[in-house]
Every structure is written in structure tokens, then in C-alpha cells.
Amino acid sequence: MRKMLIPSGSKCIDSLLGGGVETGTVTQIYGHGGTGKTTLCLMLAKNAAEQFKVAYIDTEGLSGERVRQIFGDEKLFSNVFVYEVFSFRQQGVAIKEAEKLCRSEKVKLVIVDCFTSLYRSELEDEKKQIKIKRELTSQLTFLLGLARKYDVAVVITNQMYTDVASGTDRPLGGPSLEHLSKVIIALERSDELRKATLIKHRWMKEGKSCFYRITERGIEP
């Protein structure tokens, strides 16, 4: 059974996704800084907030000005529950809190932006690395369960690192994040423009790309 789709409002992104992010699953958006990950999350939040509630777990500090640019109508933003988190442990608590909202409110979209930034800072302690990696997988497993149980769309953003062995840039979190994310979009800089590529999807053709600009209004086209 095909689930509900929440559009981003970007022709480029929605064409790759077959109309928008799907409820009942986890969509991962990865890319370097400045590729529009947060802008895309805010656009999705705005479209979902027109009919439903949104849980937005913010680990990097949302710009009030950017929220105003994307939402326009600040009344609409009152349908977005924002959790500001400052540690990886707090992120886990906020994810559990999001489930309570899914039970009590008409939530259709849960966003974690960025899912790996606080995890990354914890990795500096080598003794804790295995435990921290397990906790990251556990958080995403919980989010996937939440998506299925309440038929909500879960969107996570992910950062990049340089793989020393191959010299290539890869998303953080390794195979477990890749496996648990049922839809994956890669965002990258491409000269003046930005480029989105569909890496993984359950029913759309993978490997397709399109180009976009980041503007005051969001991601265009």
C-alpha cells in the first residue's frame, strides 16, 4: 500500500521522490554544509504544517530569519514543535518525546536536523566509540519503528566525512544508517548550482539527479 507523500515544494527534489517524502519510513538527506539540508527540512515542515503537526529536533540552532523566510506566515510555524538539543544523550531523549507527540497530536512529520552532528563530537572519545555507534543505530531503529507504528514521515539529515583509505567523501554512520534509511538523497555543490541525486528509494528509479538553487524562498526550482 502506497503511503501519503509530503511534498517539499521543490520541483527538483519532489521529482526525484515521486512527489515528496513518504510516511511510514525514514528518509535520509546527506551533504556538505551549504547544500540546503536545513532549508529542505524547513520546506517539508511548512508543507506538513498546513494540515498536520510537525516534531522538529534541532541540533544546530535554527535561524529565526530563515524560518520567517520559508514559512512567511508565523502562525503556521505554531504547528511545529521544536526541540532544541545540545548533547547526543538529549537527542535520544527528544526522539522518545517525539513518540509521545505522535500519540497525542496529529503529527505527520518528524525531522532530526542534524542526526549526526552531536554524535560526531562524541566520537572524539575513542573509549566510547562502540557504545556511541550502537546508540546512533538504536536511535534510528526507534525512529523507523515510530514511522511505521504511527504512519509518519521521518526525515534525518546527515553530515559527511573524508574516508582516509579511499580519499572519498562519505556520509557518517556507516552501513547501519544506510540500511535503516529506506530513502536516501545526496546533496552536493556543482559550480553555481547545487545537485540532488537519489541514492536509494523503494519505488523510484535510483541514480537520477537534478539541479537547484538556494534562494530566500527556499530551494528552486
mmCIF file of N, CA, C and O in Angstrom, residues 36-125:
data_model
loop_
_atom_site.group_PDB
_atom_site.id
_atom_site.type_symbol
_atom_site.label_atom_id
_atom_site.label_comp_id
_atom_site.label_asym_id
_atom_site.label_seq_id
_atom_site.Cartn_x
_atom_site.Cartn_y
_atom_site.Cartn_z
ATOM 1 N N GLY A 36 21.933 22.964 1.511
ATOM 2 C CA GLY A 36 20.483 23.196 1.618
ATOM 3 C C GLY A 36 19.721 22.173 2.429
ATOM 4 O O GLY A 36 18.495 22.089 2.324
ATOM 5 N N LYS A 37 20.419 21.400 3.264
ATOM 6 C CA LYS A 37 19.731 20.345 4.040
ATOM 7 C C LYS A 37 18.663 20.944 4.968
ATOM 8 O O LYS A 37 17.524 20.477 4.994
ATOM 9 N N THR A 38 19.050 21.982 5.722
ATOM 10 C CA THR A 38 18.087 22.584 6.659
ATOM 11 C C THR A 38 16.968 23.301 5.915
ATOM 12 O O THR A 38 15.798 23.234 6.307
ATOM 13 N N THR A 39 17.310 23.976 4.827
ATOM 14 C CA THR A 39 16.292 24.646 4.004
ATOM 15 C C THR A 39 15.243 23.641 3.535
ATOM 16 O O THR A 39 14.033 23.891 3.612
ATOM 17 N N LEU A 40 15.706 22.482 3.075
ATOM 18 C CA LEU A 40 14.788 21.434 2.617
ATOM 19 C C LEU A 40 13.912 20.932 3.774
ATOM 20 O O LEU A 40 12.696 20.746 3.614
ATOM 21 N N CYS A 41 14.513 20.769 4.946
ATOM 22 C CA CYS A 41 13.731 20.341 6.126
ATOM 23 C C CYS A 41 12.648 21.362 6.463
ATOM 24 O O CYS A 41 11.506 20.989 6.773
ATOM 25 N N LEU A 42 12.995 22.648 6.413
ATOM 26 C CA LEU A 42 12.015 23.697 6.728
ATOM 27 C C LEU A 42 10.886 23.731 5.694
ATOM 28 O O LEU A 42 9.723 23.953 6.042
ATOM 29 N N MET A 43 11.226 23.511 4.426
ATOM 30 C CA MET A 43 10.194 23.475 3.379
ATOM 31 C C MET A 43 9.228 22.306 3.606
ATOM 32 O O MET A 43 8.005 22.451 3.463
ATOM 33 N N LEU A 44 9.770 21.151 3.970
ATOM 34 C CA LEU A 44 8.923 19.990 4.268
ATOM 35 C C LEU A 44 8.047 20.267 5.489
ATOM 36 O O LEU A 44 6.852 19.957 5.499
ATOM 37 N N ALA A 45 8.652 20.898 6.514
ATOM 38 C CA ALA A 45 7.906 21.225 7.734
ATOM 39 C C ALA A 45 6.760 22.181 7.426
ATOM 40 O O ALA A 45 5.636 22.019 7.926
ATOM 41 N N LYS A 46 7.034 23.163 6.577
ATOM 42 C CA LYS A 46 5.990 24.136 6.223
ATOM 43 C C LYS A 46 4.808 23.449 5.534
ATOM 44 O O LYS A 46 3.641 23.678 5.879
ATOM 45 N N ASN A 47 5.108 22.600 4.555
ATOM 46 C CA ASN A 47 4.029 21.929 3.820
ATOM 47 C C ASN A 47 3.238 20.981 4.715
ATOM 48 O O ASN A 47 2.013 20.887 4.603
ATOM 49 N N ALA A 48 3.932 20.286 5.616
ATOM 50 C CA ALA A 48 3.231 19.376 6.535
ATOM 51 C C ALA A 48 2.370 20.169 7.521
ATOM 52 O O ALA A 48 1.259 19.766 7.864
ATOM 53 N N ALA A 49 2.887 21.341 7.966
ATOM 54 C CA ALA A 49 2.208 22.150 8.994
ATOM 55 C C ALA A 49 0.902 22.764 8.498
ATOM 56 O O ALA A 49 0.084 23.212 9.301
ATOM 57 N N GLU A 50 0.700 22.773 7.182
ATOM 58 C CA GLU A 50 -0.553 23.321 6.654
ATOM 59 C C GLU A 50 -1.762 22.459 7.040
ATOM 60 O O GLU A 50 -2.876 22.956 7.131
ATOM 61 N N GLN A 51 -1.516 21.159 7.272
ATOM 62 C CA GLN A 51 -2.629 20.270 7.656
ATOM 63 C C GLN A 51 -2.385 19.503 8.949
ATOM 64 O O GLN A 51 -3.328 19.030 9.567
ATOM 65 N N PHE A 52 -1.108 19.365 9.321
ATOM 66 C CA PHE A 52 -0.762 18.488 10.445
ATOM 67 C C PHE A 52 0.189 19.194 11.405
ATOM 68 O O PHE A 52 0.515 20.360 11.220
ATOM 69 N N LYS A 53 0.640 18.449 12.409
ATOM 70 C CA LYS A 53 1.677 18.916 13.332
ATOM 71 C C LYS A 53 3.018 18.306 12.907
ATOM 72 O O LYS A 53 3.053 17.239 12.274
ATOM 73 N N VAL A 54 4.089 18.982 13.293
ATOM 74 C CA VAL A 54 5.450 18.546 12.951
ATOM 75 C C VAL A 54 6.295 18.543 14.225
ATOM 76 O O VAL A 54 6.215 19.479 15.022
ATOM 77 N N ALA A 55 7.095 17.490 14.422
ATOM 78 C CA ALA A 55 8.094 17.475 15.502
ATOM 79 C C ALA A 55 9.460 17.715 14.863
ATOM 80 O O ALA A 55 9.859 16.969 13.961
ATOM 81 N N TYR A 56 10.147 18.773 15.292
ATOM 82 C CA TYR A 56 11.423 19.175 14.671
ATOM 83 C C TYR A 56 12.513 19.165 15.752
ATOM 84 O O TYR A 56 12.526 20.018 16.630
ATOM 85 N N ILE A 57 13.398 18.183 15.694
ATOM 86 C CA ILE A 57 14.514 18.087 16.645
ATOM 87 C C ILE A 57 15.716 18.790 16.018
ATOM 88 O O ILE A 57 16.242 18.362 14.990
ATOM 89 N N ASP A 58 16.116 19.901 16.634
ATOM 90 C CA ASP A 58 17.121 20.801 16.069
ATOM 91 C C ASP A 58 18.407 20.698 16.894
ATOM 92 O O ASP A 58 18.414 21.034 18.071
ATOM 93 N N THR A 59 19.486 20.233 16.270
ATOM 94 C CA THR A 59 20.758 20.064 16.989
ATOM 95 C C THR A 59 21.770 21.163 16.652
ATOM 96 O O THR A 59 22.849 21.191 17.225
ATOM 97 N N GLU A 60 21.423 22.043 15.714
ATOM 98 C CA GLU A 60 22.428 23.007 15.227
ATOM 99 C C GLU A 60 22.019 24.467 15.404
ATOM 100 O O GLU A 60 22.775 25.364 15.079
ATOM 101 N N GLY A 61 20.798 24.703 15.911
ATOM 102 C CA GLY A 61 20.359 26.082 16.123
ATOM 103 C C GLY A 61 19.711 26.666 14.884
ATOM 104 O O GLY A 61 20.387 27.146 13.978
ATOM 105 N N LEU A 62 18.379 26.594 14.830
ATOM 106 C CA LEU A 62 17.660 27.129 13.672
ATOM 107 C C LEU A 62 17.783 28.644 13.621
ATOM 108 O O LEU A 62 17.736 29.309 14.650
ATOM 109 N N SER A 63 17.917 29.179 12.415
ATOM 110 C CA SER A 63 17.926 30.631 12.219
ATOM 111 C C SER A 63 16.480 31.138 12.171
ATOM 112 O O SER A 63 15.689 30.698 11.329
ATOM 113 N N GLY A 64 16.142 32.043 13.098
ATOM 114 C CA GLY A 64 14.795 32.620 13.114
ATOM 115 C C GLY A 64 14.470 33.318 11.806
ATOM 116 O O GLY A 64 13.339 33.242 11.303
ATOM 117 N N GLU A 65 15.475 33.961 11.233
ATOM 118 C CA GLU A 65 15.283 34.676 9.956
ATOM 119 C C GLU A 65 14.963 33.686 8.833
ATOM 120 O O GLU A 65 14.080 33.916 8.012
ATOM 121 N N ARG A 66 15.675 32.542 8.822
ATOM 122 C CA ARG A 66 15.430 31.534 7.782
ATOM 123 C C ARG A 66 14.030 30.931 7.937
ATOM 124 O O ARG A 66 13.335 30.694 6.947
ATOM 125 N N VAL A 67 13.624 30.713 9.175
ATOM 126 C CA VAL A 67 12.266 30.198 9.430
ATOM 127 C C VAL A 67 11.235 31.186 8.870
ATOM 128 O O VAL A 67 10.283 30.790 8.191
ATOM 129 N N ARG A 68 11.438 32.498 9.129
ATOM 130 C CA ARG A 68 10.497 33.519 8.622
ATOM 131 C C ARG A 68 10.466 33.539 7.089
ATOM 132 O O ARG A 68 9.410 33.673 6.482
ATOM 133 N N GLN A 69 11.654 33.420 6.476
ATOM 134 C CA GLN A 69 11.716 33.430 5.002
ATOM 135 C C GLN A 69 10.928 32.267 4.404
ATOM 136 O O GLN A 69 10.188 32.440 3.434
ATOM 137 N N ILE A 70 11.102 31.081 4.977
ATOM 138 C CA ILE A 70 10.467 29.887 4.403
ATOM 139 C C ILE A 70 8.973 29.838 4.745
ATOM 140 O O ILE A 70 8.139 29.549 3.890
ATOM 141 N N PHE A 71 8.634 30.116 5.998
ATOM 142 C CA PHE A 71 7.243 29.971 6.441
ATOM 143 C C PHE A 71 6.372 31.156 6.061
ATOM 144 O O PHE A 71 5.199 30.978 5.770
ATOM 145 N N GLY A 72 6.954 32.359 6.058
ATOM 146 C CA GLY A 72 6.143 33.534 5.760
ATOM 147 C C GLY A 72 5.136 33.785 6.870
ATOM 148 O O GLY A 72 5.294 34.694 7.671
ATOM 149 N N ASP A 73 4.118 32.944 6.957
ATOM 150 C CA ASP A 73 3.083 33.071 7.973
ATOM 151 C C ASP A 73 3.565 32.424 9.268
ATOM 152 O O ASP A 73 3.681 31.201 9.361
ATOM 153 N N GLU A 74 3.858 33.252 10.271
ATOM 154 C CA GLU A 74 4.392 32.698 11.522
ATOM 155 C C GLU A 74 3.361 31.877 12.276
ATOM 156 O O GLU A 74 3.704 31.029 13.093
ATOM 157 N N LYS A 75 2.066 32.124 12.004
ATOM 158 C CA LYS A 75 1.015 31.323 12.654
ATOM 159 C C LYS A 75 1.160 29.843 12.275
ATOM 160 O O LYS A 75 0.897 28.957 13.071
ATOM 161 N N LEU A 76 1.583 29.621 11.034
ATOM 162 C CA LEU A 76 1.774 28.257 10.544
ATOM 163 C C LEU A 76 2.870 27.548 11.345
ATOM 164 O O LEU A 76 2.775 26.351 11.625
ATOM 165 N N PHE A 77 3.888 28.315 11.750
ATOM 166 C CA PHE A 77 5.016 27.722 12.488
ATOM 167 C C PHE A 77 4.586 27.240 13.879
ATOM 168 O O PHE A 77 5.276 26.423 14.488
ATOM 169 N N SER A 78 3.431 27.711 14.340
ATOM 170 C CA SER A 78 2.948 27.247 15.651
ATOM 171 C C SER A 78 2.535 25.769 15.609
ATOM 172 O O SER A 78 2.353 25.134 16.654
ATOM 173 N N ASN A 79 2.396 25.206 14.415
ATOM 174 C CA ASN A 79 2.124 23.771 14.279
ATOM 175 C C ASN A 79 3.391 22.927 14.317
ATOM 176 O O ASN A 79 3.334 21.706 14.153
ATOM 177 N N VAL A 80 4.542 23.584 14.488
ATOM 178 C CA VAL A 80 5.834 22.879 14.549
ATOM 179 C C VAL A 80 6.334 22.894 16.000
ATOM 180 O O VAL A 80 6.550 23.950 16.580
ATOM 181 N N PHE A 81 6.492 21.705 16.577
ATOM 182 C CA PHE A 81 7.071 21.579 17.927
ATOM 183 C C PHE A 81 8.585 21.463 17.767
ATOM 184 O O PHE A 81 9.072 20.477 17.205
ATOM 185 N N VAL A 82 9.332 22.452 18.238
ATOM 186 C CA VAL A 82 10.790 22.437 18.080
ATOM 187 C C VAL A 82 11.449 22.010 19.396
ATOM 188 O O VAL A 82 11.183 22.578 20.451
ATOM 189 N N TYR A 83 12.285 20.973 19.293
ATOM 190 C CA TYR A 83 13.117 20.556 20.425
ATOM 191 C C TYR A 83 14.549 21.007 20.122
ATOM 192 O O TYR A 83 15.141 20.546 19.146
ATOM 193 N N GLU A 84 15.088 21.875 20.953
ATOM 194 C CA GLU A 84 16.498 22.243 20.799
ATOM 195 C C GLU A 84 17.316 21.308 21.670
ATOM 196 O O GLU A 84 17.082 21.232 22.877
ATOM 197 N N VAL A 85 18.249 20.594 21.077
ATOM 198 C CA VAL A 85 19.077 19.663 21.864
ATOM 199 C C VAL A 85 20.553 20.039 21.740
ATOM 200 O O VAL A 85 21.001 20.528 20.703
ATOM 201 N N PHE A 86 21.285 19.796 22.835
ATOM 202 C CA PHE A 86 22.669 20.254 22.914
ATOM 203 C C PHE A 86 23.658 19.126 23.187
ATOM 204 O O PHE A 86 24.861 19.355 23.231
ATOM 205 N N SER A 87 23.155 17.902 23.377
ATOM 206 C CA SER A 87 24.049 16.758 23.579
ATOM 207 C C SER A 87 23.432 15.539 22.905
ATOM 208 O O SER A 87 22.225 15.489 22.656
ATOM 209 N N PHE A 88 24.285 14.556 22.639
ATOM 210 C CA PHE A 88 23.826 13.342 21.967
ATOM 211 C C PHE A 88 22.809 12.593 22.840
ATOM 212 O O PHE A 88 21.847 12.021 22.342
ATOM 213 N N ARG A 89 23.016 12.620 24.165
ATOM 214 C CA ARG A 89 22.078 11.975 25.077
ATOM 215 C C ARG A 89 20.714 12.670 25.024
ATOM 216 O O ARG A 89 19.671 12.032 24.977
ATOM 217 N N GLN A 90 20.741 14.018 24.995
ATOM 218 C CA GLN A 90 19.484 14.785 24.888
ATOM 219 C C GLN A 90 18.751 14.452 23.592
ATOM 220 O O GLN A 90 17.519 14.440 23.553
ATOM 221 N N GLN A 91 19.518 14.192 22.528
ATOM 222 C CA GLN A 91 18.904 13.834 21.239
ATOM 223 C C GLN A 91 18.071 12.561 21.401
ATOM 224 O O GLN A 91 16.939 12.484 20.903
ATOM 225 N N GLY A 92 18.621 11.576 22.103
ATOM 226 C CA GLY A 92 17.896 10.326 22.341
ATOM 227 C C GLY A 92 16.618 10.566 23.126
ATOM 228 O O GLY A 92 15.566 9.979 22.840
ATOM 229 N N VAL A 93 16.691 11.461 24.131
ATOM 230 C CA VAL A 93 15.509 11.794 24.949
ATOM 231 C C VAL A 93 14.447 12.478 24.085
ATOM 232 O O VAL A 93 13.259 12.162 24.157
ATOM 233 N N ALA A 94 14.892 13.427 23.233
ATOM 234 C CA ALA A 94 13.957 14.169 22.365
ATOM 235 C C ALA A 94 13.242 13.232 21.387
ATOM 236 O O ALA A 94 12.053 13.408 21.092
ATOM 237 N N ILE A 95 13.963 12.230 20.895
ATOM 238 C CA ILE A 95 13.358 11.262 19.965
ATOM 239 C C ILE A 95 12.248 10.477 20.672
ATOM 240 O O ILE A 95 11.172 10.241 20.112
ATOM 241 N N LYS A 96 12.488 10.106 21.930
ATOM 242 C CA LYS A 96 11.453 9.414 22.721
ATOM 243 C C LYS A 96 10.254 10.348 22.973
ATOM 244 O O LYS A 96 9.094 9.924 22.933
ATOM 245 N N GLU A 97 10.548 11.624 23.245
ATOM 246 C CA GLU A 97 9.476 12.619 23.453
ATOM 247 C C GLU A 97 8.623 12.769 22.190
ATOM 248 O O GLU A 97 7.413 12.984 22.263
ATOM 249 N N ALA A 98 9.282 12.670 21.036
ATOM 250 C CA ALA A 98 8.558 12.804 19.761
ATOM 251 C C ALA A 98 7.491 11.725 19.627
ATOM 252 O O ALA A 98 6.429 11.963 19.045
ATOM 253 N N GLU A 99 7.765 10.542 20.187
ATOM 254 C CA GLU A 99 6.747 9.485 20.105
ATOM 255 C C GLU A 99 5.500 9.880 20.903
ATOM 256 O O GLU A 99 4.373 9.630 20.464
ATOM 257 N N LYS A 100 5.690 10.520 22.061
ATOM 258 C CA LYS A 100 4.534 10.972 22.853
ATOM 259 C C LYS A 100 3.672 11.931 22.038
ATOM 260 O O LYS A 100 2.441 11.884 22.083
ATOM 261 N N LEU A 101 4.345 12.815 21.280
ATOM 262 C CA LEU A 101 3.604 13.752 20.421
ATOM 263 C C LEU A 101 2.829 13.011 19.345
ATOM 264 O O LEU A 101 1.702 13.372 19.015
ATOM 265 N N CYS A 102 3.456 11.992 18.762
ATOM 266 C CA CYS A 102 2.784 11.217 17.714
ATOM 267 C C CYS A 102 1.526 10.546 18.264
ATOM 268 O O CYS A 102 0.554 10.357 17.540
ATOM 269 N N ARG A 103 1.571 10.190 19.549
ATOM 270 C CA ARG A 103 0.406 9.566 20.179
ATOM 271 C C ARG A 103 -0.702 10.579 20.457
ATOM 272 O O ARG A 103 -1.875 10.279 20.307
ATOM 273 N N SER A 104 -0.309 11.794 20.888
ATOM 274 C CA SER A 104 -1.311 12.743 21.400
ATOM 275 C C SER A 104 -1.695 13.839 20.408
ATOM 276 O O SER A 104 -2.733 14.473 20.556
ATOM 277 N N GLU A 105 -0.858 14.088 19.404
ATOM 278 C CA GLU A 105 -1.114 15.174 18.446
ATOM 279 C C GLU A 105 -1.196 14.596 17.030
ATOM 280 O O GLU A 105 -0.785 13.469 16.784
ATOM 281 N N LYS A 106 -1.684 15.434 16.110
ATOM 282 C CA LYS A 106 -1.817 14.977 14.718
ATOM 283 C C LYS A 106 -0.490 15.187 13.969
ATOM 284 O O LYS A 106 -0.389 15.974 13.031
ATOM 285 N N VAL A 107 0.563 14.494 14.443
ATOM 286 C CA VAL A 107 1.903 14.642 13.843
ATOM 287 C C VAL A 107 2.002 13.748 12.606
ATOM 288 O O VAL A 107 1.638 12.579 12.642
ATOM 289 N N LYS A 108 2.493 14.326 11.498
ATOM 290 C CA LYS A 108 2.716 13.535 10.279
ATOM 291 C C LYS A 108 4.177 13.567 9.827
ATOM 292 O O LYS A 108 4.554 12.865 8.894
ATOM 293 N N LEU A 109 4.996 14.417 10.485
ATOM 294 C CA LEU A 109 6.390 14.557 10.066
ATOM 295 C C LEU A 109 7.268 14.754 11.299
ATOM 296 O O LEU A 109 6.976 15.597 12.151
ATOM 297 N N VAL A 110 8.331 13.935 11.394
ATOM 298 C CA VAL A 110 9.348 14.087 12.436
ATOM 299 C C VAL A 110 10.683 14.338 11.737
ATOM 300 O O VAL A 110 11.083 13.560 10.862
ATOM 301 N N ILE A 111 11.347 15.447 12.107
ATOM 302 C CA ILE A 111 12.624 15.813 11.487
ATOM 303 C C ILE A 111 13.710 15.817 12.560
ATOM 304 O O ILE A 111 13.490 16.331 13.660
ATOM 305 N N VAL A 112 14.874 15.246 12.245
ATOM 306 C CA VAL A 112 16.053 15.396 13.112
ATOM 307 C C VAL A 112 17.156 16.030 12.260
ATOM 308 O O VAL A 112 17.708 15.394 11.361
ATOM 309 N N ASP A 113 17.439 17.301 12.547
ATOM 310 C CA ASP A 113 18.405 18.081 11.760
ATOM 311 C C ASP A 113 19.410 18.729 12.726
ATOM 312 O O ASP A 113 19.054 19.659 13.426
ATOM 313 N N CYS A 114 20.604 18.201 12.821
ATOM 314 C CA CYS A 114 21.216 17.124 12.058
ATOM 315 C C CYS A 114 21.337 15.880 12.949
ATOM 316 O O CYS A 114 21.697 15.996 14.114
ATOM 317 N N PHE A 115 21.070 14.721 12.400
ATOM 318 C CA PHE A 115 21.057 13.486 13.170
ATOM 319 C C PHE A 115 22.446 13.101 13.684
ATOM 320 O O PHE A 115 22.566 12.433 14.703
ATOM 321 N N THR A 116 23.506 13.522 12.990
ATOM 322 C CA THR A 116 24.850 13.023 13.329
ATOM 323 C C THR A 116 25.813 14.079 13.884
ATOM 324 O O THR A 116 26.948 13.743 14.206
ATOM 325 N N SER A 117 25.410 15.354 14.005
ATOM 326 C CA SER A 117 26.390 16.364 14.428
ATOM 327 C C SER A 117 26.825 16.171 15.883
ATOM 328 O O SER A 117 28.011 16.271 16.211
ATOM 329 N N LEU A 118 25.883 15.866 16.784
ATOM 330 C CA LEU A 118 26.238 15.654 18.191
ATOM 331 C C LEU A 118 26.924 14.299 18.385
ATOM 332 O O LEU A 118 27.803 14.150 19.235
ATOM 333 N N TYR A 119 26.533 13.337 17.574
ATOM 334 C CA TYR A 119 27.200 12.019 17.545
ATOM 335 C C TYR A 119 28.671 12.190 17.161
ATOM 336 O O TYR A 119 29.558 11.618 17.782
ATOM 337 N N ARG A 120 28.912 13.027 16.163
ATOM 338 C CA ARG A 120 30.276 13.233 15.661
ATOM 339 C C ARG A 120 31.197 13.777 16.760
ATOM 340 O O ARG A 120 32.335 13.348 16.896
ATOM 341 N N SER A 121 30.684 14.721 17.561
ATOM 342 C CA SER A 121 31.522 15.299 18.617
ATOM 343 C C SER A 121 31.824 14.270 19.711
ATOM 344 O O SER A 121 32.888 14.292 20.320
ATOM 345 N N GLU A 122 30.906 13.322 19.936
ATOM 346 C CA GLU A 122 31.129 12.264 20.932
ATOM 347 C C GLU A 122 32.194 11.261 20.471
ATOM 348 O O GLU A 122 32.832 10.608 21.285
ATOM 349 N N LEU A 123 32.368 11.122 19.154
ATOM 350 C CA LEU A 123 33.311 10.130 18.616
ATOM 351 C C LEU A 123 34.761 10.427 18.978
ATOM 352 O O LEU A 123 35.627 9.559 18.854
ATOM 353 N N GLU A 124 35.030 11.675 19.415
ATOM 354 C CA GLU A 124 36.409 12.037 19.753
ATOM 355 C C GLU A 124 36.940 11.222 20.934
ATOM 356 O O GLU A 124 38.138 11.034 21.081
ATOM 357 N N ASP A 125 36.042 10.723 21.784
ATOM 358 C CA ASP A 125 36.440 9.868 22.901
ATOM 359 C C ASP A 125 36.482 8.419 22.408
ATOM 360 O O ASP A 125 35.455 7.754 22.283
#
